Short mmCIF file of C-alpha atoms and ligand atoms in Angstrom, two decimals:
data_model
loop_
_atom_site.label_atom_id
_atom_site.label_comp_id
_atom_site.label_asym_id
_atom_site.label_seq_id
_atom_site.Cartn_x
_atom_site.Cartn_y
_atom_site.Cartn_z
CA UNK A 660 127.74 17.65 -230.75
CA UNK A 661 125.80 22.08 -231.14
CA UNK A 662 127.85 22.76 -228.08
CA UNK A 663 131.31 21.11 -228.80
CA UNK A 664 130.48 23.14 -232.11
CA UNK A 665 129.47 26.46 -229.99
CA UNK A 666 132.12 25.73 -227.86
CA UNK A 667 134.68 25.77 -230.23
CA UNK A 668 132.70 29.23 -231.29
CA UNK A 669 133.62 30.64 -228.50
CA UNK A 670 137.30 29.45 -227.90
CA UNK A 671 137.57 30.51 -231.76
CA UNK A 672 136.63 34.43 -230.92
CA UNK A 673 138.33 34.52 -227.39
CA UNK A 674 142.00 33.06 -229.65
CA UNK A 675 141.27 35.13 -232.84
CA UNK A 676 141.52 31.65 -234.39
CA UNK A 677 141.20 30.46 -238.09
CA UNK A 678 139.82 26.58 -238.01
CA UNK A 679 141.13 25.31 -241.70
CA UNK A 680 140.23 21.82 -242.38
CA UNK A 681 141.09 20.23 -245.85
CA UNK A 682 138.59 18.03 -248.15
CA UNK A 683 139.62 14.76 -246.58
CA UNK A 684 139.07 15.68 -243.01
CA UNK A 685 135.95 13.91 -241.76
CA UNK A 686 132.95 16.09 -243.00
CA UNK A 687 131.84 17.21 -239.44
CA UNK A 688 134.63 19.37 -239.18
CA UNK A 689 134.10 20.78 -242.54
CA UNK A 690 131.87 21.68 -242.32
CA UNK A 691 132.85 23.94 -238.80
CA UNK A 692 135.33 25.56 -240.82
CA UNK A 693 136.74 28.55 -241.70
CA UNK A 694 137.51 27.73 -245.33
CA UNK A 695 138.62 23.92 -246.16
CA UNK A 696 141.01 23.13 -249.68
CA UNK A 697 143.15 20.93 -251.47
CA UNK A 698 146.53 21.60 -250.38
CA UNK A 699 147.16 24.69 -252.49
CA UNK A 700 145.01 26.53 -250.89
CA UNK A 701 144.83 26.11 -247.56
CA UNK A 702 148.83 26.57 -247.75
CA UNK A 703 147.35 29.81 -249.80
CA UNK A 704 145.01 30.85 -246.46
CA UNK A 705 147.28 29.87 -244.11
CA UNK A 706 149.94 33.44 -245.90
CA UNK A 707 147.31 35.06 -246.46
CA UNK A 708 144.83 34.51 -242.99
CA UNK A 709 145.25 37.44 -240.20
CA UNK A 710 143.71 35.08 -237.12
CA UNK A 711 146.68 35.31 -234.46
CA UNK A 712 146.12 31.78 -234.39
CA UNK A 713 145.69 28.58 -237.16
CA UNK A 714 144.06 25.07 -236.05
CA UNK A 715 144.87 23.39 -239.54
CA UNK A 716 142.55 19.75 -239.17
CA UNK A 717 145.29 17.98 -241.95
CA UNK A 718 147.95 16.64 -241.30
CA UNK A 719 150.80 17.38 -240.23
CA UNK A 720 153.10 18.48 -243.38
CA UNK A 721 150.06 20.90 -243.89
CA UNK A 722 151.28 22.38 -240.39
CA UNK A 723 154.35 22.41 -241.05
CA UNK A 724 153.91 24.33 -244.31
CA UNK A 725 151.04 27.45 -242.11
CA UNK A 726 154.25 27.48 -240.06
CA UNK A 727 156.73 27.98 -242.96
CA UNK A 728 154.73 31.02 -244.74
CA UNK A 729 153.87 32.45 -240.78
CA UNK A 730 156.27 32.21 -239.14
CA UNK A 731 154.28 35.22 -236.79
CA UNK A 732 151.38 32.78 -235.97
CA UNK A 733 150.63 29.90 -234.00
CA UNK A 734 149.38 27.07 -236.15
CA UNK A 735 147.91 24.21 -234.29
CA UNK A 736 147.01 20.29 -235.76
CA UNK A 737 144.97 19.24 -232.58
CA UNK A 738 146.33 15.71 -232.86
CA UNK A 739 149.81 15.10 -233.43
CA UNK A 740 150.57 12.10 -234.12
CA UNK A 741 148.21 13.19 -237.71
CA UNK A 742 151.31 12.51 -240.03
CA UNK A 743 151.20 11.41 -243.61
CA UNK A 744 153.05 7.97 -244.89
CA UNK A 745 153.91 9.71 -247.96
CA UNK A 746 156.34 12.81 -246.37
CA UNK A 747 157.61 10.22 -244.79
CA UNK A 748 159.34 8.50 -247.17
CA UNK A 749 162.22 10.14 -248.20
CA UNK A 750 165.09 12.31 -245.67
CA UNK A 751 166.39 15.24 -246.16
CA UNK A 752 170.01 12.75 -245.95
CA UNK A 753 168.70 10.61 -248.85
CA UNK A 754 167.45 13.75 -250.05
CA UNK A 755 170.92 14.58 -249.86
CA UNK A 756 172.37 12.14 -251.43
CA UNK A 757 170.50 11.81 -254.68
CA UNK A 758 171.31 15.22 -255.14
CA UNK A 759 174.49 14.50 -254.31
CA UNK A 760 174.32 11.64 -257.79
CA UNK A 761 172.97 13.95 -260.54
CA UNK A 762 174.91 17.87 -259.89
CA UNK A 763 173.16 19.75 -262.07
CA UNK A 764 169.44 18.65 -261.51
CA UNK A 765 167.11 21.27 -260.22
CA UNK A 766 165.00 19.52 -257.31
CA UNK A 767 161.13 20.04 -257.03
CA UNK A 768 159.44 18.54 -254.20
CA UNK A 769 156.19 17.79 -253.39
CA UNK A 770 154.23 19.48 -250.35
CA UNK A 771 153.22 15.80 -249.20
CA UNK A 772 157.05 16.12 -247.64
CA UNK A 773 159.27 17.54 -244.32
CA UNK A 774 160.65 20.95 -243.52
CA UNK A 775 163.82 18.62 -244.12
CA UNK A 776 163.13 17.98 -246.84
CA UNK A 777 162.07 21.48 -249.07
CA UNK A 778 164.69 23.00 -247.23
CA UNK A 779 166.96 20.65 -249.56
CA UNK A 780 164.84 21.74 -252.29
CA UNK A 781 164.35 23.88 -255.13
CA UNK A 782 160.76 24.03 -255.57
CA UNK A 783 157.16 22.68 -254.54
CA UNK A 784 154.51 22.33 -255.57
CA UNK A 785 150.41 21.05 -255.30
CA UNK A 786 149.00 17.82 -257.35
CA UNK A 787 146.72 20.95 -258.40
CA UNK A 788 150.30 22.95 -259.97
CA UNK A 789 153.00 20.38 -260.74
CA UNK A 790 152.27 20.94 -264.18
CA UNK A 791 152.13 24.19 -264.44
CA UNK A 792 155.93 24.01 -262.48
CA UNK A 793 157.45 21.72 -264.23
CA UNK A 794 156.81 22.61 -266.98
CA UNK A 795 158.11 25.93 -266.54
CA UNK A 796 160.54 25.43 -265.73
CA UNK A 797 164.16 25.27 -268.05
CA UNK A 798 164.64 22.96 -270.71
CA UNK A 799 167.62 21.84 -270.57
CA UNK A 800 167.73 20.92 -266.27
CA UNK A 801 167.46 17.78 -265.70
CA UNK A 802 164.56 17.61 -262.54
CA UNK A 803 164.70 14.95 -259.73
CA UNK A 804 160.87 15.11 -258.45
CA UNK A 805 160.42 13.85 -255.02
CA UNK A 806 158.25 11.91 -252.84
CA UNK A 807 155.51 10.47 -254.73
CA UNK A 808 156.41 8.28 -257.84
CA UNK A 809 152.84 8.83 -259.02
CA UNK A 810 152.48 11.72 -258.89
CA UNK A 811 155.61 12.15 -259.99
CA UNK A 812 154.62 10.01 -263.08
CA UNK A 813 151.60 12.20 -264.20
CA UNK A 814 153.44 15.69 -264.53
CA UNK A 815 156.59 13.67 -266.60
CA UNK A 816 153.50 12.58 -269.03
CA UNK A 817 151.96 16.00 -269.35
CA UNK A 818 155.23 17.29 -269.90
CA UNK A 819 157.13 15.83 -272.05
CA UNK A 820 160.64 16.09 -269.46
CA UNK A 821 162.16 13.35 -268.14
CA UNK A 822 161.88 13.35 -263.92
CA UNK A 823 164.73 11.71 -261.72
CA UNK A 824 161.52 10.13 -259.76
CA UNK A 825 161.60 8.69 -255.69
CA UNK A 826 159.62 5.74 -255.07
CA UNK A 827 157.62 7.07 -253.05
CA UNK A 828 153.25 6.66 -252.68
CA UNK A 829 150.45 7.16 -250.86
CA UNK A 830 149.44 3.89 -248.88
CA UNK A 831 146.06 5.56 -249.07
CA UNK A 832 145.69 5.98 -252.75
CA UNK A 833 147.76 2.19 -253.84
CA UNK A 834 144.95 0.95 -252.29
CA UNK A 835 142.28 2.17 -255.67
CA UNK A 836 142.74 -0.54 -258.59
CA UNK A 837 142.94 -1.28 -262.17
CA UNK A 838 139.90 -3.35 -261.22
CA UNK A 839 137.49 -1.50 -258.97
CA UNK A 840 137.89 1.19 -261.38
CA UNK A 841 136.13 -1.25 -264.22
CA UNK A 842 133.89 -2.01 -261.18
CA UNK A 843 132.36 1.38 -260.82
CA UNK A 844 132.45 2.01 -265.01
CA UNK A 845 130.46 -1.02 -266.04
CA UNK A 846 127.69 -0.23 -262.61
CA UNK A 847 127.96 2.99 -264.11
CA UNK A 848 128.43 3.39 -267.87
CA UNK A 849 127.81 7.16 -267.86
CA UNK A 850 129.50 8.46 -265.39
CA UNK A 851 132.69 10.41 -264.84
CA UNK A 852 135.65 8.79 -263.66
CA UNK A 853 137.81 11.43 -261.62
CA UNK A 854 141.47 10.46 -260.16
CA UNK A 855 143.84 12.39 -257.88
CA UNK A 856 147.26 11.56 -258.86
CA UNK A 857 148.67 10.05 -256.90
CA UNK A 858 147.00 7.13 -257.93
CA UNK A 859 148.43 3.63 -259.65
CA UNK A 860 149.32 5.06 -263.23
CA UNK A 861 146.85 1.65 -264.22
CA UNK A 862 143.67 3.49 -262.45
CA UNK A 863 144.62 6.96 -263.58
CA UNK A 864 144.74 5.97 -267.53
CA UNK A 865 140.85 4.02 -266.83
CA UNK A 866 139.99 7.91 -265.60
CA UNK A 867 138.42 10.55 -267.26
CA UNK A 868 140.12 13.61 -265.90
CA UNK A 869 143.03 14.05 -263.25
CA UNK A 870 142.07 16.33 -260.96
CA UNK A 871 143.79 18.08 -257.15
CA UNK A 872 141.15 17.62 -254.46
CA UNK A 873 140.18 21.14 -254.86
CA UNK A 874 140.36 21.04 -258.64
CA UNK A 875 137.67 18.15 -258.61
CA UNK A 876 134.97 20.10 -256.70
CA UNK A 877 135.00 23.08 -258.98
CA UNK A 878 134.96 20.92 -262.09
CA UNK A 879 131.60 18.80 -260.62
CA UNK A 880 130.35 21.64 -259.65
CA UNK A 881 130.67 23.27 -263.26
CA UNK A 882 129.50 19.56 -264.70
CA UNK A 883 126.31 18.60 -266.44
CA UNK A 884 126.73 15.10 -265.95
CA UNK A 885 125.16 13.61 -263.27
CA UNK A 886 126.93 10.56 -261.72
CA UNK A 887 130.76 10.54 -260.94
CA UNK A 888 133.12 7.75 -259.87
CA UNK A 889 135.65 9.11 -257.05
CA UNK A 890 139.15 8.40 -257.05
CA UNK A 891 140.72 9.59 -254.16
CA UNK A 892 140.40 9.51 -250.16
CA UNK A 893 136.65 9.31 -249.07
CA UNK A 894 136.07 12.32 -247.06
CA UNK A 895 135.70 14.86 -250.14
CA UNK A 896 132.50 13.02 -251.06
CA UNK A 897 130.82 14.68 -248.28
CA UNK A 898 131.02 18.17 -249.72
CA UNK A 899 130.36 16.99 -253.26
CA UNK A 900 127.64 15.81 -252.38
CA UNK A 901 126.79 19.18 -249.58
CA UNK A 902 127.75 21.50 -252.73
CA UNK A 903 125.38 18.84 -255.85
CA UNK A 904 123.12 17.95 -254.29
CA UNK A 905 121.91 16.45 -257.58
CA UNK A 906 124.65 14.99 -258.02
CA UNK A 907 125.83 10.88 -257.19
CA UNK A 908 129.16 10.84 -256.09
CA UNK A 909 130.64 6.55 -256.36
CA UNK A 910 133.49 6.25 -254.58
CA UNK A 911 136.35 4.24 -256.58
CA UNK A 912 137.06 1.68 -253.11
CA UNK A 913 135.94 2.06 -249.41
CA UNK A 914 138.94 1.41 -249.12
CA UNK A 915 140.18 4.51 -249.66
CA UNK A 916 140.77 6.38 -246.51
CA UNK A 917 143.09 7.81 -245.10
CA UNK A 918 143.46 7.17 -241.38
CA UNK A 919 145.72 10.13 -240.20
CA UNK A 920 143.22 12.26 -241.19
CA UNK A 921 140.78 10.95 -239.45
CA UNK A 922 142.41 11.67 -236.16
CA UNK A 923 140.93 15.19 -236.36
CA UNK A 924 137.62 15.28 -234.31
CA UNK A 925 135.37 17.98 -232.10
CA UNK A 926 136.44 17.28 -229.20
CA UNK A 927 140.39 17.80 -230.68
CA UNK A 928 139.39 20.89 -231.84
CA UNK A 929 138.20 22.51 -228.66
CA UNK A 930 141.30 20.07 -226.60
CA UNK A 931 143.96 22.94 -229.32
CA UNK A 932 141.55 26.20 -228.96
CA UNK A 933 142.01 25.56 -224.57
CA UNK A 934 145.08 24.36 -224.02
CA UNK A 935 146.75 25.91 -227.45
CA UNK A 936 147.83 22.35 -228.36
CA UNK A 937 149.73 20.82 -229.99
CA UNK A 938 152.22 24.06 -231.16
CA UNK A 939 153.83 23.08 -234.32
CA UNK A 940 157.01 24.95 -235.12
CA UNK A 941 159.70 24.80 -237.72
CA UNK A 942 163.28 25.02 -236.26
CA UNK A 943 164.28 28.85 -239.00
CA UNK A 944 167.69 27.58 -240.40
CA UNK A 945 164.85 25.08 -242.23
CA UNK A 946 162.52 27.34 -241.78
CA UNK A 947 163.97 30.48 -243.92
CA UNK A 948 165.36 27.40 -246.82
CA UNK A 949 161.89 26.03 -246.62
CA UNK A 950 159.99 28.77 -247.41
CA UNK A 951 161.90 29.75 -250.34
CA UNK A 952 160.41 26.92 -252.18
CA UNK A 953 156.91 26.79 -250.66
CA UNK A 954 156.90 30.81 -251.96
CA UNK A 955 157.06 29.46 -255.62
CA UNK A 956 154.78 27.02 -255.26
CA UNK A 957 152.28 29.43 -253.95
CA UNK A 958 153.51 31.71 -256.60
CA UNK A 959 152.55 29.51 -259.81
CA UNK A 960 148.35 28.83 -260.01
CA UNK A 961 147.12 25.79 -262.19
CA UNK A 962 145.59 26.25 -265.59
CA UNK A 963 142.32 25.19 -264.15
P1 13P B 2440 145.55 17.74 -252.54
O1 13P B 2440 146.28 18.57 -252.22
O2 13P B 2440 145.03 17.65 -254.00
O3 13P B 2440 144.20 18.36 -252.03
O4 13P B 2440 146.04 16.60 -252.42
C1 13P B 2440 147.11 16.21 -250.98
C2 13P B 2440 147.28 15.02 -250.52
O5 13P B 2440 147.36 14.64 -249.43
C3 13P B 2440 146.13 13.89 -251.52
O6 13P B 2440 146.26 12.63 -250.58
FE1 SF4 B 2441 149.23 11.69 -247.83
FE2 SF4 B 2441 148.11 9.77 -248.66
FE3 SF4 B 2441 147.01 10.58 -246.30
FE4 SF4 B 2441 147.50 12.64 -248.38
S1 SF4 B 2441 146.08 10.93 -248.49
S2 SF4 B 2441 147.46 12.92 -246.03
S3 SF4 B 2441 149.67 11.33 -249.00
S4 SF4 B 2441 148.63 9.49 -246.79
#
């Protein structure tokens, strides 16, 4: 492992590369990354970095977002099959049809979507700023929200807006059940339950805080609580423990693993930098349109 990390460091210098990792990445990858964070934080970093090469340790839509925001950079995804099933639950064709059915509606897409879907959208958001973004939209306009129905319901609830939802969902977050939360709360009655807005509604109703992964890290760091039940992908527990060694973090469910996120390994990062693979790029006509929606996303900061 030491040798792999040394190789990555050397190759990074050689190619003027930066390593960005999502909070769900395997622990050893979060540890060697130049920056790890949530989708919003990573998008901002990708747009601002001066490095020539971005090695994106995450899934396809995240690397695509970096390529849209920073077209002059080389964006590498170390495993080209690391996708997000939720992002593939709506196609541009399906979104065009939905827009025809609601011709006056504004379209907000979750960043967990393809570049083609972003290009068909007016605005993009992440779970960290979806509420702020939707709140800023004119009250007299209908809003289509795709593809995550669960994040959509959370946003509708917080903003009081009646959103037109798409039935997409995250296959990892729906693995966490109402019973999982009840069992964990019975065992750890003093623990604070933090859940991602992608969780199902019954899980969210039983939770104390609904937060993006970046907001969970901040909440835990600012809190005096000593126990937390975590209702999101388990990879984040590595960093929660590292940053808060005195607190206890209990996964709500051991099934909450995103296997696509776990496809990235240290070996694959070495190969990515040695062979400049796998380059992620977006056709210019799509990129230009998708960038308009993404620029709005990176401008809106979360309230907390
Ligand atoms: P965050 O933006 O909260 O990190 O979430 C990304 C994601 O893919 C959640 O499943
Ligand atoms: Fe997609 Fe869910 Fe994995 Fe996030 S956790 S990347 S939404 S499949």
